[in-house]
Each structure stands twice: as C-alpha cells, then as structure tokens.
CSV table of C-alpha atoms and ligand atoms in Angstrom, one decimal:
chain,number,residue,atom,x,y,z
A,1,MET,CA,91.8,118.3,115.7
A,2,ARG,CA,93.7,115.0,114.8
A,3,ALA,CA,97.8,114.9,115.8
A,4,ILE,CA,100.1,112.2,117.2
A,5,VAL,CA,100.1,112.9,121.1
A,6,ILE,CA,103.3,112.1,123.1
A,7,LYS,CA,103.1,111.6,127.0
A,8,SER,CA,105.8,109.6,127.7
A,9,TRP,CA,109.1,108.3,126.1
A,10,LEU,CA,108.4,105.4,123.8
A,11,LYS,CA,109.5,102.5,123.6
A,12,ASP,CA,109.3,102.3,119.9
A,13,PRO,CA,107.6,104.7,117.4
A,14,SER,CA,105.2,101.9,116.6
A,15,ASP,CA,103.7,102.8,119.8
A,16,MET,CA,102.3,106.4,118.6
A,17,GLU,CA,98.8,107.3,119.2
A,18,VAL,CA,96.6,109.5,117.5
A,19,LYS,CA,94.2,111.8,119.2
A,20,ASP,CA,91.6,114.4,119.3
A,21,ILE,CA,93.2,117.9,120.5
A,22,PRO,CA,92.5,121.3,120.3
A,23,VAL,CA,93.8,123.3,117.4
A,24,PRO,CA,96.7,125.4,119.0
A,25,THR,CA,96.1,129.2,119.5
A,26,PRO,CA,99.1,131.2,117.7
A,27,LYS,CA,101.1,133.6,119.5
A,28,GLU,CA,101.0,136.8,117.6
A,29,ASN,CA,104.5,136.6,115.6
A,30,GLU,CA,102.8,133.1,114.9
A,31,LEU,CA,101.1,131.7,112.0
A,32,LEU,CA,98.6,129.0,112.3
A,33,VAL,CA,99.3,126.6,109.2
A,34,ARG,CA,96.9,123.8,108.0
A,35,VAL,CA,99.2,121.1,107.2
A,36,ASP,CA,99.2,119.3,104.1
A,37,SER,CA,102.0,117.4,104.3
A,38,ALA,CA,104.7,116.8,107.0
A,39,GLY,CA,108.1,115.8,106.1
A,40,ALA,CA,109.6,112.4,108.1
A,41,ASN,CA,112.9,112.3,109.9
A,42,PHE,CA,115.3,109.7,111.8
A,43,PHE,CA,115.7,112.1,114.5
A,44,ASP,CA,111.8,111.9,115.1
A,45,ILE,CA,112.3,108.2,116.3
A,46,LEU,CA,115.0,109.7,118.4
A,47,MET,CA,112.7,112.3,120.0
A,48,VAL,CA,109.9,109.8,120.9
A,49,GLN,CA,112.0,107.8,122.8
A,50,GLY,CA,113.8,110.5,124.7
A,51,LYS,CA,117.0,110.0,123.2
A,52,TYR,CA,117.2,112.8,121.2
A,53,GLN,CA,119.5,115.9,122.3
A,54,ILE,CA,116.1,118.0,122.4
A,55,LYS,CA,113.5,116.6,124.9
A,56,PRO,CA,110.0,118.4,124.8
A,57,PRO,CA,107.9,118.8,127.7
A,58,PHE,CA,105.0,116.4,127.7
A,59,PRO,CA,102.4,116.1,126.2
A,60,PHE,CA,103.9,116.9,122.9
A,61,THR,CA,103.4,116.4,119.1
A,62,PRO,CA,106.6,115.0,117.3
A,63,GLY,CA,107.2,116.1,113.6
A,64,ALA,CA,109.8,119.0,112.5
A,65,GLU,CA,108.6,119.9,108.9
A,66,PHE,CA,105.9,120.5,107.0
A,67,ALA,CA,103.9,122.6,104.1
A,68,GLY,CA,100.8,124.2,104.2
A,69,THR,CA,98.4,126.9,103.9
A,70,VAL,CA,98.1,129.9,106.3
A,71,VAL,CA,94.5,130.0,108.0
A,72,ARG,CA,95.4,132.9,110.3
A,73,PRO,CA,98.2,135.4,109.7
A,74,SER,CA,100.6,136.7,112.6
A,75,ARG,CA,99.9,140.2,113.7
A,76,THR,CA,103.5,141.0,113.8
A,77,ASP,CA,104.5,139.8,110.5
A,78,THR,CA,102.8,141.1,107.8
A,79,ARG,CA,104.7,138.9,105.0
A,80,PHE,CA,101.9,136.0,105.1
A,81,LYS,CA,98.2,136.4,104.5
A,82,VAL,CA,95.5,133.8,104.8
A,83,GLY,CA,95.6,131.1,101.5
A,84,ASP,CA,99.3,131.3,101.2
A,85,ARG,CA,101.1,128.0,100.6
A,86,VAL,CA,104.2,128.1,103.0
A,87,PHE,CA,106.6,125.4,104.5
A,88,GLY,CA,108.6,125.8,107.4
A,89,SER,CA,110.1,123.9,110.6
A,90,ASN,CA,109.6,124.1,114.5
A,91,VAL,CA,111.1,121.5,116.9
A,92,THR,CA,107.2,119.9,117.2
A,93,GLY,CA,104.1,120.3,116.1
A,94,ALA,CA,104.1,119.1,112.4
A,95,TYR,CA,102.3,115.5,112.5
A,96,ALA,CA,99.1,117.0,113.3
A,97,GLU,CA,96.5,119.0,111.2
A,98,TYR,CA,97.3,122.2,112.3
A,99,ILE,CA,100.5,123.7,113.3
A,100,ALA,CA,101.2,127.0,115.1
A,101,VAL,CA,104.8,128.3,114.3
A,102,PRO,CA,106.9,131.7,114.4
A,103,SER,CA,106.7,132.9,111.0
A,104,ILE,CA,110.2,133.5,110.8
A,105,GLN,CA,110.6,129.8,110.6
A,106,CYS,CA,108.3,130.0,107.3
A,107,PHE,CA,108.9,130.7,103.6
A,108,HIS,CA,106.5,130.9,100.7
A,109,ILE,CA,106.7,127.8,98.6
A,110,PRO,CA,108.3,128.3,95.3
A,111,SER,CA,105.9,128.3,92.3
A,112,THR,CA,107.7,125.5,90.8
A,113,LEU,CA,106.9,123.3,93.8
A,114,GLY,CA,103.9,121.6,95.5
A,115,PHE,CA,103.2,120.9,99.0
A,116,GLU,CA,104.8,117.1,99.5
A,117,GLN,CA,107.9,118.5,97.7
A,118,ALA,CA,108.5,121.7,99.7
A,119,ALA,CA,107.4,119.6,103.0
A,120,GLY,CA,110.9,118.1,103.0
A,121,MET,CA,113.1,120.9,101.9
A,122,TYR,CA,114.0,123.2,105.3
A,123,ILE,CA,116.4,120.9,106.9
A,124,THR,CA,118.5,119.4,103.7
A,125,TYR,CA,118.4,121.7,101.1
A,126,PRO,CA,120.3,124.4,103.1
A,127,THR,CA,122.3,122.0,104.6
A,128,SER,CA,124.0,120.6,101.7
A,129,TYR,CA,123.7,124.1,99.7
A,130,ALA,CA,125.8,125.4,103.0
A,131,ALA,CA,128.1,122.3,102.7
A,132,LEU,CA,129.3,122.4,99.5
A,133,VAL,CA,129.0,126.1,98.7
A,134,LEU,CA,130.2,127.9,101.9
A,135,ARG,CA,132.4,125.1,103.3
A,136,ALA,CA,133.6,123.4,100.7
A,137,GLN,CA,133.6,126.1,98.1
A,138,ILE,CA,132.7,123.8,95.3
A,139,LYS,CA,133.7,125.0,91.8
A,140,HIS,CA,132.6,124.3,88.6
A,141,GLY,CA,134.4,121.2,87.1
A,142,ASP,CA,134.9,119.7,90.8
A,143,HIS,CA,134.0,115.4,90.8
A,144,VAL,CA,132.1,115.6,94.1
A,145,LEU,CA,131.6,112.4,95.9
A,146,VAL,CA,128.1,112.3,97.9
A,147,HIS,CA,127.7,109.6,100.5
A,148,ALA,CA,124.2,108.3,101.3
A,149,ALA,CA,123.3,110.1,98.0
A,150,ALA,CA,119.9,108.9,98.0
A,151,GLY,CA,119.3,110.1,101.3
A,152,GLY,CA,117.6,113.6,102.3
A,153,VAL,CA,120.4,115.6,102.3
A,154,GLY,CA,122.5,113.1,100.0
A,155,ILE,CA,119.7,113.9,97.4
A,156,ALA,CA,120.0,117.4,97.5
A,157,ALA,CA,123.5,117.6,97.6
A,158,VAL,CA,123.5,115.5,94.4
A,159,GLN,CA,121.2,118.0,92.7
A,160,ILE,CA,123.1,121.3,94.0
A,161,ALA,CA,126.5,120.0,92.7
A,162,LYS,CA,125.6,119.5,89.4
A,163,ALA,CA,123.6,122.6,89.1
A,164,LEU,CA,126.9,124.0,89.7
A,165,GLY,CA,128.6,122.4,87.3
A,166,ALA,CA,130.2,119.3,89.3
A,167,THR,CA,130.8,115.7,88.3
A,168,VAL,CA,129.0,113.6,90.9
A,169,ILE,CA,129.8,110.2,92.3
A,170,ALA,CA,127.2,109.2,94.1
A,171,ALA,CA,127.8,106.8,96.6
A,172,VAL,CA,125.1,104.4,98.2
A,173,GLY,CA,124.4,101.0,100.2
A,174,SER,CA,122.6,99.2,97.6
A,175,GLU,CA,122.7,98.8,94.1
A,176,GLY,CA,119.0,99.1,93.7
A,177,LYS,CA,119.4,103.0,94.7
A,178,PHE,CA,121.5,103.6,91.6
A,179,ASP,CA,118.9,104.9,89.3
A,180,ILE,CA,117.4,107.0,91.6
A,181,CYS,CA,120.6,108.7,92.0
A,182,VAL,CA,121.5,109.2,87.9
A,183,GLY,CA,118.0,110.3,87.7
A,184,GLN,CA,118.7,113.2,89.9
A,185,GLY,CA,122.0,114.1,88.3
A,186,ALA,CA,124.9,111.3,89.4
A,187,ASP,CA,127.5,110.8,86.9
A,188,HIS,CA,128.8,107.8,88.5
A,189,CYS,CA,127.5,105.2,91.5
A,190,VAL,CA,129.5,103.2,94.0
A,191,ASN,CA,128.0,100.9,96.3
A,192,TYR,CA,129.7,101.4,99.8
A,193,ARG,CA,128.6,98.0,101.6
A,194,GLU,CA,131.4,96.6,98.8
A,195,PRO,CA,134.8,96.7,100.2
A,196,ASP,CA,136.6,98.2,96.7
A,197,TRP,CA,134.0,101.0,96.1
A,198,ALA,CA,137.0,103.9,97.1
A,199,ASP,CA,139.1,101.9,94.1
A,200,LYS,CA,136.1,102.8,91.8
A,201,VAL,CA,136.3,106.0,92.9
A,202,LEU,CA,139.7,106.6,91.9
A,203,GLU,CA,139.1,104.5,88.5
A,204,MET,CA,135.8,107.0,87.7
A,205,THR,CA,138.2,110.0,88.4
A,206,GLN,CA,140.9,108.6,86.2
A,207,GLY,CA,143.1,108.1,89.4
A,208,ARG,CA,143.0,111.8,90.6
A,209,GLY,CA,139.8,111.2,93.6
A,210,ALA,CA,137.2,113.1,94.4
A,211,ASP,CA,137.9,116.9,95.2
A,212,ILE,CA,135.1,117.1,97.6
A,213,VAL,CA,133.7,114.5,100.1
A,214,PHE,CA,130.0,115.0,101.6
A,215,ASP,CA,129.5,112.9,104.5
A,216,PRO,CA,126.4,112.6,106.4
A,217,VAL,CA,127.6,108.9,107.3
A,218,GLY,CA,130.7,108.6,109.3
A,219,LEU,CA,133.1,107.8,106.6
A,220,ILE,CA,136.2,109.8,106.2
A,221,GLU,CA,138.8,107.1,107.0
A,222,LYS,CA,138.0,105.5,104.3
A,223,SER,CA,136.8,108.4,101.6
A,224,LEU,CA,140.9,109.6,102.0
A,225,LYS,CA,142.0,106.8,100.3
A,226,CYS,CA,139.9,108.3,97.0
A,227,ILE,CA,140.0,112.1,97.2
A,228,ALA,CA,142.3,114.5,95.6
A,229,TRP,CA,145.4,116.6,95.9
A,230,ASN,CA,143.5,119.7,98.1
A,231,GLY,CA,140.5,117.6,98.5
A,232,ARG,CA,138.1,119.0,100.8
A,233,ILE,CA,135.5,116.9,103.3
A,234,VAL,CA,132.9,118.3,104.6
A,235,VAL,CA,131.5,116.2,107.9
A,236,VAL,CA,127.6,116.5,107.5
A,237,GLY,CA,126.3,113.8,110.0
A,238,PHE,CA,127.1,110.3,111.5
A,239,ALA,CA,124.0,108.3,110.0
A,240,ALA,CA,126.1,104.9,110.3
A,241,GLY,CA,125.8,105.7,114.2
A,242,ASN,CA,129.9,105.9,114.7
A,243,ILE,CA,132.3,109.5,115.3
A,244,GLU,CA,135.4,108.3,113.6
A,245,LYS,CA,138.7,109.5,114.9
A,246,VAL,CA,141.0,110.5,112.1
A,247,ALA,CA,144.6,109.7,111.7
A,248,ALA,CA,145.6,113.5,111.5
A,249,ASN,CA,149.0,112.4,108.7
A,250,ARG,CA,146.4,111.0,106.2
A,251,ILE,CA,144.6,114.7,106.2
A,252,LEU,CA,148.2,116.2,106.1
A,253,LEU,CA,149.6,114.1,103.0
A,254,LYS,CA,147.2,115.0,100.4
A,255,ASN,CA,146.7,118.6,101.2
A,256,VAL,CA,143.3,117.8,102.6
A,257,ALA,CA,140.9,120.2,104.4
A,258,VAL,CA,138.4,118.7,106.6
A,259,THR,CA,135.6,120.8,107.8
A,260,GLY,CA,131.8,120.5,109.3
A,261,VAL,CA,128.6,121.9,108.6
A,262,HIS,CA,126.0,122.7,111.0
A,263,TRP,CA,123.3,124.3,109.4
A,264,GLY,CA,120.7,124.6,112.3
A,265,ALA,CA,123.2,126.8,114.4
A,266,TYR,CA,123.9,129.4,111.7
A,267,VAL,CA,120.7,131.1,113.4
A,268,LYS,CA,123.1,131.7,116.5
A,269,ASN,CA,126.5,132.6,114.6
A,270,GLU,CA,126.1,133.6,111.2
A,271,PRO,CA,122.4,134.8,110.6
A,272,ASP,CA,123.3,136.9,107.4
A,273,LYS,CA,124.1,133.7,105.4
A,274,ILE,CA,120.4,132.5,106.2
A,275,MET,CA,119.2,134.2,103.2
A,276,GLU,CA,121.8,133.7,101.4
A,277,VAL,CA,121.5,130.3,101.2
A,278,TRP,CA,117.8,130.4,100.8
A,279,ASN,CA,118.0,133.2,98.0
A,280,ALA,CA,120.3,130.9,95.9
A,281,LEU,CA,118.5,128.0,96.6
A,282,PHE,CA,114.8,129.9,95.6
A,283,GLY,CA,116.5,130.6,92.4
A,284,LEU,CA,117.6,127.1,91.7
A,285,ALA,CA,114.2,125.9,92.6
A,286,GLU,CA,112.2,128.4,90.0
A,287,GLU,CA,114.7,127.3,87.4
A,288,GLY,CA,114.2,123.8,88.1
A,289,ARG,CA,117.4,123.0,88.7
A,290,VAL,CA,116.9,122.0,92.3
A,291,LYS,CA,113.6,119.7,92.8
A,292,PRO,CA,112.7,117.6,96.3
A,293,VAL,CA,112.7,114.1,95.4
A,294,VAL,CA,109.5,112.7,97.4
A,295,TYR,CA,109.3,108.6,98.6
A,296,GLU,CA,106.7,106.8,96.9
A,297,PRO,CA,104.3,106.0,98.3
A,298,VAL,CA,103.2,109.1,99.8
A,299,LEU,CA,101.5,108.2,103.4
A,300,TYR,CA,97.7,109.3,103.9
A,301,GLY,CA,96.8,109.7,107.6
A,302,LEU,CA,98.7,110.4,111.0
A,303,ASP,CA,98.5,106.9,111.8
A,304,LYS,CA,100.6,106.3,108.8
A,305,VAL,CA,103.6,108.0,110.8
A,306,LYS,CA,105.2,105.5,112.3
A,307,ASP,CA,105.2,103.6,109.1
A,308,ALA,CA,107.0,106.5,107.5
A,309,LEU,CA,109.7,106.3,110.4
A,310,LYS,CA,109.8,102.7,110.4
A,311,ALA,CA,110.8,102.7,106.4
A,312,ILE,CA,113.3,105.0,107.2
A,313,ALA,CA,115.0,103.1,110.5
A,314,ASN,CA,115.2,99.9,107.6
A,315,ARG,CA,117.3,102.2,105.3
A,316,GLU,CA,114.2,101.6,102.8
A,317,THR,CA,113.6,105.2,101.6
A,318,TYR,CA,115.1,107.7,99.1
A,319,GLY,CA,114.7,111.7,99.3
A,320,LYS,CA,112.0,112.4,101.8
A,321,VAL,CA,109.3,110.7,103.1
A,322,ILE,CA,106.2,112.6,103.1
A,323,VAL,CA,102.7,112.0,105.2
A,324,LYS,CA,99.7,114.0,104.8
A,325,PRO,CA,97.5,114.0,107.7
A,326,ALA,CA,94.0,114.6,106.7
A,327,GLU,CA,92.4,114.7,103.4
A,328,THR,CA,89.5,116.6,104.9
A,329,PRO,CA,91.0,118.0,108.3
A,330,SER,CA,89.0,118.9,110.9
A,331,LYS,CA,86.8,122.5,110.9
A,332,LEU,CA,88.4,125.1,112.9
B,1,LIG,N1,124.9,118.8,109.9
B,1,LIG,C1,123.5,119.4,109.6
B,1,LIG,O1,123.4,120.5,109.3
B,1,LIG,C2,122.9,118.2,109.5
B,1,LIG,C3,121.5,118.6,108.8
B,1,LIG,C4,120.5,117.8,108.9
B,1,LIG,C5,121.0,116.2,108.5
B,1,LIG,N2,122.0,116.1,109.1
B,1,LIG,C6,122.6,114.3,109.4
B,1,LIG,O2,122.7,114.1,108.1
B,1,LIG,C7,122.6,112.9,108.0
B,1,LIG,C8,121.3,112.0,107.2
B,1,LIG,O3,120.3,112.5,107.4
B,1,LIG,P1,119.2,112.5,106.4
B,1,LIG,O4,118.2,113.4,106.6
B,1,LIG,O5,119.7,112.6,105.0
B,1,LIG,O6,119.1,111.0,106.5
B,1,LIG,P2,118.0,110.2,105.7
B,1,LIG,O7,117.2,110.5,104.6
B,1,LIG,O8,117.1,108.9,106.7
B,1,LIG,O9,119.1,109.3,104.6
B,1,LIG,C9,120.4,108.6,105.8
B,1,LIG,C10,121.0,107.4,105.0
B,1,LIG,O10,122.5,107.2,105.2
B,1,LIG,C11,122.5,106.2,105.1
B,1,LIG,N3,123.5,104.9,105.7
B,1,LIG,C12,124.2,104.5,105.8
B,1,LIG,N4,124.6,103.9,106.7
B,1,LIG,C13,123.9,103.9,107.9
B,1,LIG,C14,123.2,103.1,109.0
B,1,LIG,N5,124.4,102.5,109.5
B,1,LIG,N6,122.0,103.2,109.5
B,1,LIG,C15,121.4,103.9,108.3
B,1,LIG,N7,121.6,104.5,107.7
B,1,LIG,C16,122.4,104.6,106.6
B,1,LIG,C17,121.4,105.1,104.1
B,1,LIG,O11,121.5,105.5,103.0
B,1,LIG,P3,121.8,104.1,102.2
B,1,LIG,O12,120.9,102.6,102.8
B,1,LIG,O13,122.1,104.5,101.0
B,1,LIG,O14,123.2,103.4,103.0
B,1,LIG,C18,120.3,106.4,104.5
B,1,LIG,O15,118.9,106.2,103.7
B,1,LIG,C19,121.9,112.1,109.7
B,1,LIG,O16,123.1,111.7,110.5
B,1,LIG,C20,121.4,113.9,110.1
B,1,LIG,O17,121.3,114.0,111.7
B,1,LIG,C21,123.0,117.0,109.5
C-alpha cells in the first residue's frame, strides 16, 4: 500500500515522502480500516520534525485521524463488521491507504455524515463539547466568545454553543473568516488582530461581557477585559505559541472561573465521561445540529499531505483539512 513514511526527523514537512509498504497486520483487538479520508492536524508538523511530545520510533507513518471502511474486523470486538463505515484516531498511521487501529478508538459514522466530515471529528468535537458543557457549564442564553472560531475546535464550539441555545461571538484573525463563522451559527464576529476587539465584544453584549470564553489561542489576559460577572474561561490550547501568565487580581474582580480542558486525558482520569460526551454529540449530529466543516479544496493523494500542513501552518484554513489517500486503493 502507499503511505507516508518517516525514517528520520524532517527539517520541514515538505520533505515527506510517499512509499510502498506492506499493509499493516492488525492485532486481535484491532480493525483493519481502508482509509477514505484523513484529517490533518497542526501537531503532525511538529511530530514529523521530532518537536512533538510524542516521538514515535522510526519508521512511522504520521496522521492521527481517519474515516473509512472496515476490511478486517477485530477478533475480540464484535461491534464492527466488514463494510462498516467508521471513524477514529490513532497516534500514527492515518496518512496511508490502510490503518490497523484498536477498535476502542473507533466509532460508527453517524448516518448524517460522510467520510470527509467524519474524518476530522474525533479530536475537535468532544474537546469543544467537554469544554463548554463539562467545564464551563454552558446555559441557554449565555453569551459565548469563541476564539479561533473558524479553526478545528473553534468551529465545533460555535456549532455546539449555538445548538445549546447560546449567543455566539466568533473571534478570528481575519475578516475573510467572518462568513464561515456566520454560516456555522455565529451571531457576531470580531477580528482579534484589531486592537479594540474586546471593546466590540462589550458593545455586542450591551456592556455585560461574555459569560464564557473558549480559548484555544492564548487570549485570556485580553479576554478578561470583556468577560461578564461570574464569567468562565476555558483554556483549550495555545495556538499563538505563548503560554500566558495571568494577573490573579483580574480573576477576582469579576468573580471569574478559569478552567482547562484536556480531552485526551479523560481516558485515564474520567473514562465514564467519554461515552456521555460522544452520545450527546451523536444525538446532535443525527439531528443535523452539528455538522463537521470540511475545508475546500479536499486534497487527493498522499503527496498532498504536505500542502494540507502548509495551509494549516499559514492560518489559511477553516474547519478540518481532509486528504483522501487514494481513489483506487491498493488491493489487499
Ligand atoms: N485541550 C485539548 O484537549 C485540545 C484538543 C484539541 C486541540 N487543542 C488545541 O487547540 C488549539 C487549536 O487546535 P485546532 O485543531 O482548532 O487548530 P487549527 O484548526 O489549526 O486552528 C487554529 C487557529 O488558531 C488561530 N491562531 C491564532 N493565532 C495563531 C498563531 N499565532 N499561529 C497559528 N494559528 C493561530 C488561527 O485562526 P485565525 O487565523 O482565525 O487566528 C488558526 O486557524 C491547538 O493549540 C491545539 O493544540 C486542545
């Protein structure tokens, strides 16, 4: 089969090469999935350069999210059969025609979604749902300020907050992304590259401020200027590359709660919450109230993964960037 193969740390993701390698042999708890669509992530860039917290042994195939068809079921998990449409995630292996993956890291694709939509859902949607519902305790009528609102977790947060009855203020780095956010349910948009964006949020909330700030960027300090009394800030990530130090007196002044979300760590710490979150998301997906947004153009061929990662690094993308490994996959 064709796969991206990393044999040593790369200087740049554009050095990635597609090779012919054997189809992986699944262990008894694993499914063999023919990958229809792979979801690209910023951390793929770091991983192939050896700069990510996880450093897989060589050789490895990067790519953490996929959707496709089961071609060999697990011997220990009867939930999946040959031909089932599934999506899932693994530390490595998705930038390939086939992936062998533990069945517990897979779900059936909701009937309302296609492969391309499902391929980018595994990380972003539960993160955003857990942030808003478990951590920020979102309520109907809340004003929710979503930073990086056109990005992977951001766009999911816009849809989820809207579905749960909030008024959504989408904050992005360029006005070109306003239409995308409005299309996903945002009520207002601001450009956080403009110095007065926090004043605009205050205007949009009649001076009260946002009840919830969803922050995957690193904008806590500035968001404290436009947060409401009893506001909740959820730290989701640091896309701007800077980890803030926040003056604690500003947290006290407006009775603010600052909280974090680390979705990947729920497996270890609160595994019972995982299906609670997914069942809620599957319900919203089946009702058509959340629908993953796929960046256009969808890229065809594994040699296009480098283009996907370049577009992400340049902040050109919205939603999830999807790569289709092969129109006609290698025979098993
Ligand atoms: N806590 C968790 O469990 C969890 C789970 C998933 C992801 N995350 C984190 O959440 C963050 C966003 O992930 P994502 O998948 O949504 O990424 P993404 O799709 O690549 O979106 C990130 C967005 O951040 C914005 N941004 C602002 N300042 C930036 C800068 N200096 N450089 C690059 N981008 C900048 C960009 O939008 P604009 O151009 O509009 O500013 C960009 O599109 C990452 O830090 C990721 O690690 C955390």
